[in-house]
Coordinates of C-alpha atoms in Angstrom, one line a residue:
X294 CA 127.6 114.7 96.5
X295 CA 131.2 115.2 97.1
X296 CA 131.7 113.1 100.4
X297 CA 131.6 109.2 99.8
X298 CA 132.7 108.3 103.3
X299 CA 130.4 108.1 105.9
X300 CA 130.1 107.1 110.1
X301 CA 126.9 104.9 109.4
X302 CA 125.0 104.6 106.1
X303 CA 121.0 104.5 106.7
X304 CA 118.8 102.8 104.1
X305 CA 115.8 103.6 104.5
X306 CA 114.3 106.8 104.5
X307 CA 111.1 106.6 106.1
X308 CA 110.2 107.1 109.4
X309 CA 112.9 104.2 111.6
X310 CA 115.6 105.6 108.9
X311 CA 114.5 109.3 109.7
X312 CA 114.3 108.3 113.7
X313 CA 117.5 106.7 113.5
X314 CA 119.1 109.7 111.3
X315 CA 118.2 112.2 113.8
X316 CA 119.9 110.4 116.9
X317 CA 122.7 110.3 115.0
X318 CA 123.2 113.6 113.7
X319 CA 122.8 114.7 117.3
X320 CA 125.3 112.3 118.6
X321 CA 127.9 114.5 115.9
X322 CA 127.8 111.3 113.4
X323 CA 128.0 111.6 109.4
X324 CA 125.3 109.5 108.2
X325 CA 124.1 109.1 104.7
X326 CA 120.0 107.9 104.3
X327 CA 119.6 106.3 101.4
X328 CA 115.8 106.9 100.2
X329 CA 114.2 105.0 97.2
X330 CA 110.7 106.5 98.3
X331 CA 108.3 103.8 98.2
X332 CA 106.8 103.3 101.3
X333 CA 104.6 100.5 102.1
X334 CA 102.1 103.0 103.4
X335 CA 102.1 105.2 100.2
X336 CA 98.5 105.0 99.6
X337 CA 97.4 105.2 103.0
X338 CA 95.1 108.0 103.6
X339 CA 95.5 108.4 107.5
X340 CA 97.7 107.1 109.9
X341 CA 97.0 106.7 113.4
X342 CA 98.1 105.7 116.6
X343 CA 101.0 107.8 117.0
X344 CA 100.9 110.2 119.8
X345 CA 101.0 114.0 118.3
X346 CA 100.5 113.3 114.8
X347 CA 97.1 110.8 114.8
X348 CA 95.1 111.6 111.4
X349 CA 98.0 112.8 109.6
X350 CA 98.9 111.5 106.3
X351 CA 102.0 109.2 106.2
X352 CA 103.8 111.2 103.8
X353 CA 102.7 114.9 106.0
X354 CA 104.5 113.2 109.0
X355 CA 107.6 111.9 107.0
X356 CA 107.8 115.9 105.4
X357 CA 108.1 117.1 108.6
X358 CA 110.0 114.3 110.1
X359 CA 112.7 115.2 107.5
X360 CA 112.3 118.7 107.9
X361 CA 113.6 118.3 111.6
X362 CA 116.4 115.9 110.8
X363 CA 117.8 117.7 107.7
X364 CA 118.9 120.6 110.5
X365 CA 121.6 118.7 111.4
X366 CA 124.2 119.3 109.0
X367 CA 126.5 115.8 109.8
X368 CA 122.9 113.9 107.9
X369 CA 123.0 113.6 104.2
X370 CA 120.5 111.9 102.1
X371 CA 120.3 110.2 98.3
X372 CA 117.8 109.7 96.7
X373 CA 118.1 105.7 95.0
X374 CA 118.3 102.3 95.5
X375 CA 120.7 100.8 97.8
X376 CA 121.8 97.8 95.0
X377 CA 124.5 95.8 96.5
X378 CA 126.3 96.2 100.1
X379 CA 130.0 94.7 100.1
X380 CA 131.0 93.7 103.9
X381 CA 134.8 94.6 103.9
X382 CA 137.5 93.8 107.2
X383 CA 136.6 97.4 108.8
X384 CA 133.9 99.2 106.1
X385 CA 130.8 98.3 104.1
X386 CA 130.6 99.6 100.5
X387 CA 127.1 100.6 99.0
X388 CA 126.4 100.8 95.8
X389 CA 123.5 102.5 94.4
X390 CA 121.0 102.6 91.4
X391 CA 123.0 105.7 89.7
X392 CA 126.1 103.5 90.0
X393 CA 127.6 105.7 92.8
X394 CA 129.5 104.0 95.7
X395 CA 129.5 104.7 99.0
X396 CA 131.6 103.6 102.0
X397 CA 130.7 103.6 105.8
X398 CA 131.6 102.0 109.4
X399 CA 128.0 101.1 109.9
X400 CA 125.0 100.1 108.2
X401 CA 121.5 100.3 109.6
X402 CA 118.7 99.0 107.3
X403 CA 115.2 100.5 107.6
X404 CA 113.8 99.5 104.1
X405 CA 110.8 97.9 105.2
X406 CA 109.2 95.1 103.8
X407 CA 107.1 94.5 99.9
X408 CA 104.0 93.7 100.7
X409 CA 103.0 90.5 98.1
X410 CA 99.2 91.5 97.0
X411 CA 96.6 88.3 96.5
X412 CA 95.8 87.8 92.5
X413 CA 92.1 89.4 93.6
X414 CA 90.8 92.5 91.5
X415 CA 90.6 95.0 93.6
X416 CA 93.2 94.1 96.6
X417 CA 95.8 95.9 95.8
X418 CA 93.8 99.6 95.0
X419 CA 92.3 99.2 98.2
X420 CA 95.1 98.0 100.2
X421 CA 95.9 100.7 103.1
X422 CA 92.7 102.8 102.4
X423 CA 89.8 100.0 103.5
X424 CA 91.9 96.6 103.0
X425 CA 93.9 97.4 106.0
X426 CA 96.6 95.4 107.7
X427 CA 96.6 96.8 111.6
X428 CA 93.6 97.3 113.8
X429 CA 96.0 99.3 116.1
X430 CA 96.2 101.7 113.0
X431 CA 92.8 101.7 111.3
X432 CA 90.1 99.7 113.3
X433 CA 88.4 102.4 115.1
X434 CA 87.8 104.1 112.0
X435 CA 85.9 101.6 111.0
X436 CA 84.8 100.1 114.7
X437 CA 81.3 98.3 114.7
X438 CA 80.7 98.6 111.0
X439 CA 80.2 95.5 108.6
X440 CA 83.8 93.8 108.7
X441 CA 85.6 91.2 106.9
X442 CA 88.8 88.9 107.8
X443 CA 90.8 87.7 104.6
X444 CA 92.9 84.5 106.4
X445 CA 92.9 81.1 107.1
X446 CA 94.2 78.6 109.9
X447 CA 95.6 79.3 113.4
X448 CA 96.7 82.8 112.5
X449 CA 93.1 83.6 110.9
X450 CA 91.5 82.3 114.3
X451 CA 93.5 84.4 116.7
X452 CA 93.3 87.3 114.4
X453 CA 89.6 86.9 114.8
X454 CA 90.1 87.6 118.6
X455 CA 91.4 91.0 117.9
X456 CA 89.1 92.1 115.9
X457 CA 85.8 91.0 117.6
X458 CA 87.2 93.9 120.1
X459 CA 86.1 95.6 117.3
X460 CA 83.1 94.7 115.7
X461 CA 80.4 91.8 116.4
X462 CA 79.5 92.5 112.6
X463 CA 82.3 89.8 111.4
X464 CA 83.1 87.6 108.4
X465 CA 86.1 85.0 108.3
X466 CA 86.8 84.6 104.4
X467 CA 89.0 81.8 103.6
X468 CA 88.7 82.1 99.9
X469 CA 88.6 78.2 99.9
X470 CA 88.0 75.3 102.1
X471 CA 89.3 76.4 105.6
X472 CA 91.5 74.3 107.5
X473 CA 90.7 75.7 110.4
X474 CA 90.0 72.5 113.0
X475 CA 86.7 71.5 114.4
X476 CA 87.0 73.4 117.8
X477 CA 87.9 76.8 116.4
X478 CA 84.9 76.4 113.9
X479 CA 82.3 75.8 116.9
X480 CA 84.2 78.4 119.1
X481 CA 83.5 81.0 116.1
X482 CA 80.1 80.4 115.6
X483 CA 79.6 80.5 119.5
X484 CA 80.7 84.1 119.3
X485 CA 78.3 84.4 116.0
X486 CA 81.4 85.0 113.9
X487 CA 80.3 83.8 110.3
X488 CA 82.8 81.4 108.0
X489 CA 82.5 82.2 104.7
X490 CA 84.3 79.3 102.3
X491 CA 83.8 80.8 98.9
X492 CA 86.3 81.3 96.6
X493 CA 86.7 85.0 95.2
X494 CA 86.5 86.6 92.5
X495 CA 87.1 90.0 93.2
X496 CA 86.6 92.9 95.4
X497 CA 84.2 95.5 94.1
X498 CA 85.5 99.3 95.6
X499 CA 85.2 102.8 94.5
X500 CA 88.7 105.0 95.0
X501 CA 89.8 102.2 97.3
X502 CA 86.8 102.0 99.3
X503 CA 85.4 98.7 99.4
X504 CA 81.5 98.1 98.5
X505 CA 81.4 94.4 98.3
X506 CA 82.8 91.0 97.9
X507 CA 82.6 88.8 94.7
X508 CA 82.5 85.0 94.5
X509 CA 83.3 82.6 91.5
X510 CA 80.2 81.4 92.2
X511 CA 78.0 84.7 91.8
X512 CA 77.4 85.6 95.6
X513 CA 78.4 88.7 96.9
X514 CA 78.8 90.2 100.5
X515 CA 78.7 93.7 101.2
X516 CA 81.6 94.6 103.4
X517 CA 82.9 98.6 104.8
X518 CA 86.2 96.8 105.6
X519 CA 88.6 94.0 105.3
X520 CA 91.4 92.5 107.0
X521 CA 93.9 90.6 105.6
X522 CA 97.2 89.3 106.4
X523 CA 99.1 88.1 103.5
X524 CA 102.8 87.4 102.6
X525 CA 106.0 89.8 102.4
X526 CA 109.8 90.0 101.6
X527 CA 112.4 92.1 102.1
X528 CA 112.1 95.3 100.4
X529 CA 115.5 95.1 99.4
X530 CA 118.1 91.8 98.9
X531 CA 120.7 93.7 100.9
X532 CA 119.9 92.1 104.0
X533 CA 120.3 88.7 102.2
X534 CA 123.4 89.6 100.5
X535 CA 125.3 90.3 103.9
X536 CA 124.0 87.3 105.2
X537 CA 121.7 88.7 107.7
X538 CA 119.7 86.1 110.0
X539 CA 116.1 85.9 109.3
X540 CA 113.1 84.7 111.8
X541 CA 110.4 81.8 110.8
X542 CA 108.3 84.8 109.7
X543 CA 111.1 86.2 107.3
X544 CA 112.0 89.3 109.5
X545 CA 115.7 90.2 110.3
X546 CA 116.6 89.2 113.4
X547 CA 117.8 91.6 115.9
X548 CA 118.5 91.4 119.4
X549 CA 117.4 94.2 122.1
X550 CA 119.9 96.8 120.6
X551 CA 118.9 96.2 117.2
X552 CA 121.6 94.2 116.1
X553 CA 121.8 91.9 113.5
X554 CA 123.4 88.9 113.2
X555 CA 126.3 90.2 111.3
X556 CA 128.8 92.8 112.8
X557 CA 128.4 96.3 112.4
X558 CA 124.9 95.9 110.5
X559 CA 121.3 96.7 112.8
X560 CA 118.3 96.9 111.3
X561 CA 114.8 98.5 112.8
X562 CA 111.2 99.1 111.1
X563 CA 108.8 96.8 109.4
X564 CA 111.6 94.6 108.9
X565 CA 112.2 93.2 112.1
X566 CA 109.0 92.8 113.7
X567 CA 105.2 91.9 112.8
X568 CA 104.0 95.5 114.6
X569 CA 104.1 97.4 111.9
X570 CA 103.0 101.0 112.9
X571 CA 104.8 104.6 112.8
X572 CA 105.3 105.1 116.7
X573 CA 107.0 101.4 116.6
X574 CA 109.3 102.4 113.3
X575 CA 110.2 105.7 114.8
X576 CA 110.7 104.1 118.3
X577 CA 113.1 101.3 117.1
X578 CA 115.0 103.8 114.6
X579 CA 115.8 105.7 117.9
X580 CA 116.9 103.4 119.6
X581 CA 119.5 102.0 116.7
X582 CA 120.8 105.4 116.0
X583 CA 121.7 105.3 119.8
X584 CA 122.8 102.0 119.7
X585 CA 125.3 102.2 116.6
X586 CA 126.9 105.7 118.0
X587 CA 127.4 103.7 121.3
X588 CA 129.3 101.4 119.2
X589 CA 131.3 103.9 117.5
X590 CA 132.4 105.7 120.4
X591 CA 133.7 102.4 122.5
X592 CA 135.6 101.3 119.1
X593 CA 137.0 104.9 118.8
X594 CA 137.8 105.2 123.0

C-alpha cells in the first residue's frame, strides 16, 4: 500500500465501517478500513430484519456491501488488526498487526464488541445459530416453539416481556438461585412463565442446534431455542487507549452525531448501543461518515 496518509481511518470493516466508508468515499474523502474479519455474527446462519436483504447470510450482505463501496476509488482497505492508535496535536497514528503505520485526521471505530461466552458446553457452538441474542433478528424464526431465557435479575424479568410476544412456551433459567424479588416471581407465574433454578451442566445441540438442557443434578429440558444475554468488551483496546468515554453498560459513548468523547474520534455499531442488528450498524455508520466529512469541510472552509 503505497499511501499512509489518510482523511479518516475506519476500523472496522463490517457493515457500520462499510456504511460509514461508502458516505465517505462519496463525499471525495480518502479513508482507509481497517478489517481484522471477525465478526461477532460469523456463525450466524441468517440475518434478518433488515429491509432488502432479510434471510441473507451475514457474510453474503457484507460481500456485497463491499462490493459497492470498493467502487469508489478515494476507500482503501487492510486487512489486520488495528494495535495501537497514538492521538497526536492535529493527526492520529495507527499501527497495525503487520507493523505498518498509518496516519489520518479522523478516526471512526466500528469494531464491534467480543462477546464473553458462559463456561457451558455447548454455548458457544450454538451461539448465533439457536442461542441467539436479539428477538428483533431471530425470534420469529423460532416464534411459538419451546423457548428458553438464559438471565437473571431485573434485566432477566423485562427480557421476559419481550419474548412472551413471542412464545407462551417459556422457561426463565437462572442457572442458580434467582434473585429475582418476590413480585416479579408471582407476576411470572401469573403469565405461566416457568422459573427454572438449576444449575447447568451443559447444552446438548447438534451443528448448533439446540436439543436440550443439562443440569448438574441429572434433569434435562428440551428446548428449540435459547436467549441469553451475557457479558462483552470492546473488541479492540483502542477505544480505551485514546481515552474514550464509556456508558454503565461498557459501550462508547457518543452523542447524536456519533461523537466520542475525545476530538476527532466517533464511533458507531455494536459498540455504542445495546441494539445490535445490521440495519442499526449500517444506519449509524451512515450517519458518521456524514458526520466526520461535515467536520472536515468546516475545519478546511
Amino acid at each position: 500500500m503505497q499511501n499512509k496518509n489518510f482523511d479518516v481511518i475506519i476500523i472496522g470493516g463490517s457493515y457500520s465501517g462499510l456504511s460509514a466508508g461508502m458516505s465517505l468515499g462519496r463525499s471525495l474523502r480518502n479513508v482507509l478500513i481497517i478489517n481484522e474479519g471477525k465478526p461477532c455474527n460469523r456463525q450466524t446462519p441468517h440475518s434478518h430484519n433488515f429491509i432488502t436483504h432479510d434471510g441473507k447470510t451475514p457474510k453474503e450482505i457484507e460481500t456485497l456491501a463491499k462490493a459497492d463501496v470498493i467502487q469508489y476509488k478515494t476507500v482503501e482497505f487492510f486487512e489486520g488488526r488495528a494495535e495501537k492508535i497514538i492521538r497526536n496535536e492535529d493527526h492520529f497514528e495507527i499501527e497495525v498487526s503487520s507493523g505498518e503505520r498509518f496516519y489520518a485526521k479522523k478516526i471512526i471505530l466500528a469494531s464491534g464488541v467480543k462477546d464473553i461466552m458462559p463456561d457451558i458446553p455447548g454455548f458457544a457452538e450454538c451461539w448465533g445459530i439457536s442461542v441467539l441474542h436479539c428477538p428483533y433478528c431471530h425470534g420469529y424464526e423460532v416464534r411459538n416453539e419451546v423457548t428458553g431465557i438464559l438471565a437473571d435479575g431485573d434485566m432477566a424479568f423485562e427480557f421476559s416481556k419481550l419474548i412472551f410476544n413471542m412464545t407462551k412456551k417459556l422457561t426463565l433459567f437462572t442457572n442458580g438461585k434467582t434473585v429475582l424479588n418476590t413480585n416479579q416471581i408471582q407476576i411470572l407465574k401469573d403469565h405461566s412463565i416457568n422459573l427454572n433454578e438449576e444449575e447447568i451442566e451443559s447444552i446438548e445441540h447438534e451443528n448448533g442446534k439446540i436439543q436440550k438442557i443439562n443440569f448438574k443434578n441429572g434433569n434435562a429440558v428440551a428446548l428449540k431455542a435459547l436467549y441469553a444475554k451475557i457479558p462483552f468488551e470492546q473488541n479492540v483496546e483502542v477505544s480505551e487507549s485514546l481515552g474514550c468515554e464509556l456508558t454503565e453498560y461498557g459501550f462508547i459513548k457518543v452523542d447524536f452525531m456519533q461523537k466520542t468523547s475525545v476530538p476527532g474520534v466517533f464511533a458507531c455499531g455494536d459498540n455504542v448501543t445495546m441494539m445490535r442488528s445490521v440495519a442499526n450498524a449500517v444506519a449509524q455508520g451512515n450517519l458518521a461518515g456524514a458526520m466526520v466529512n461535515k467536520e472536515l469541510s468546516e475545519e478546511e472552509f
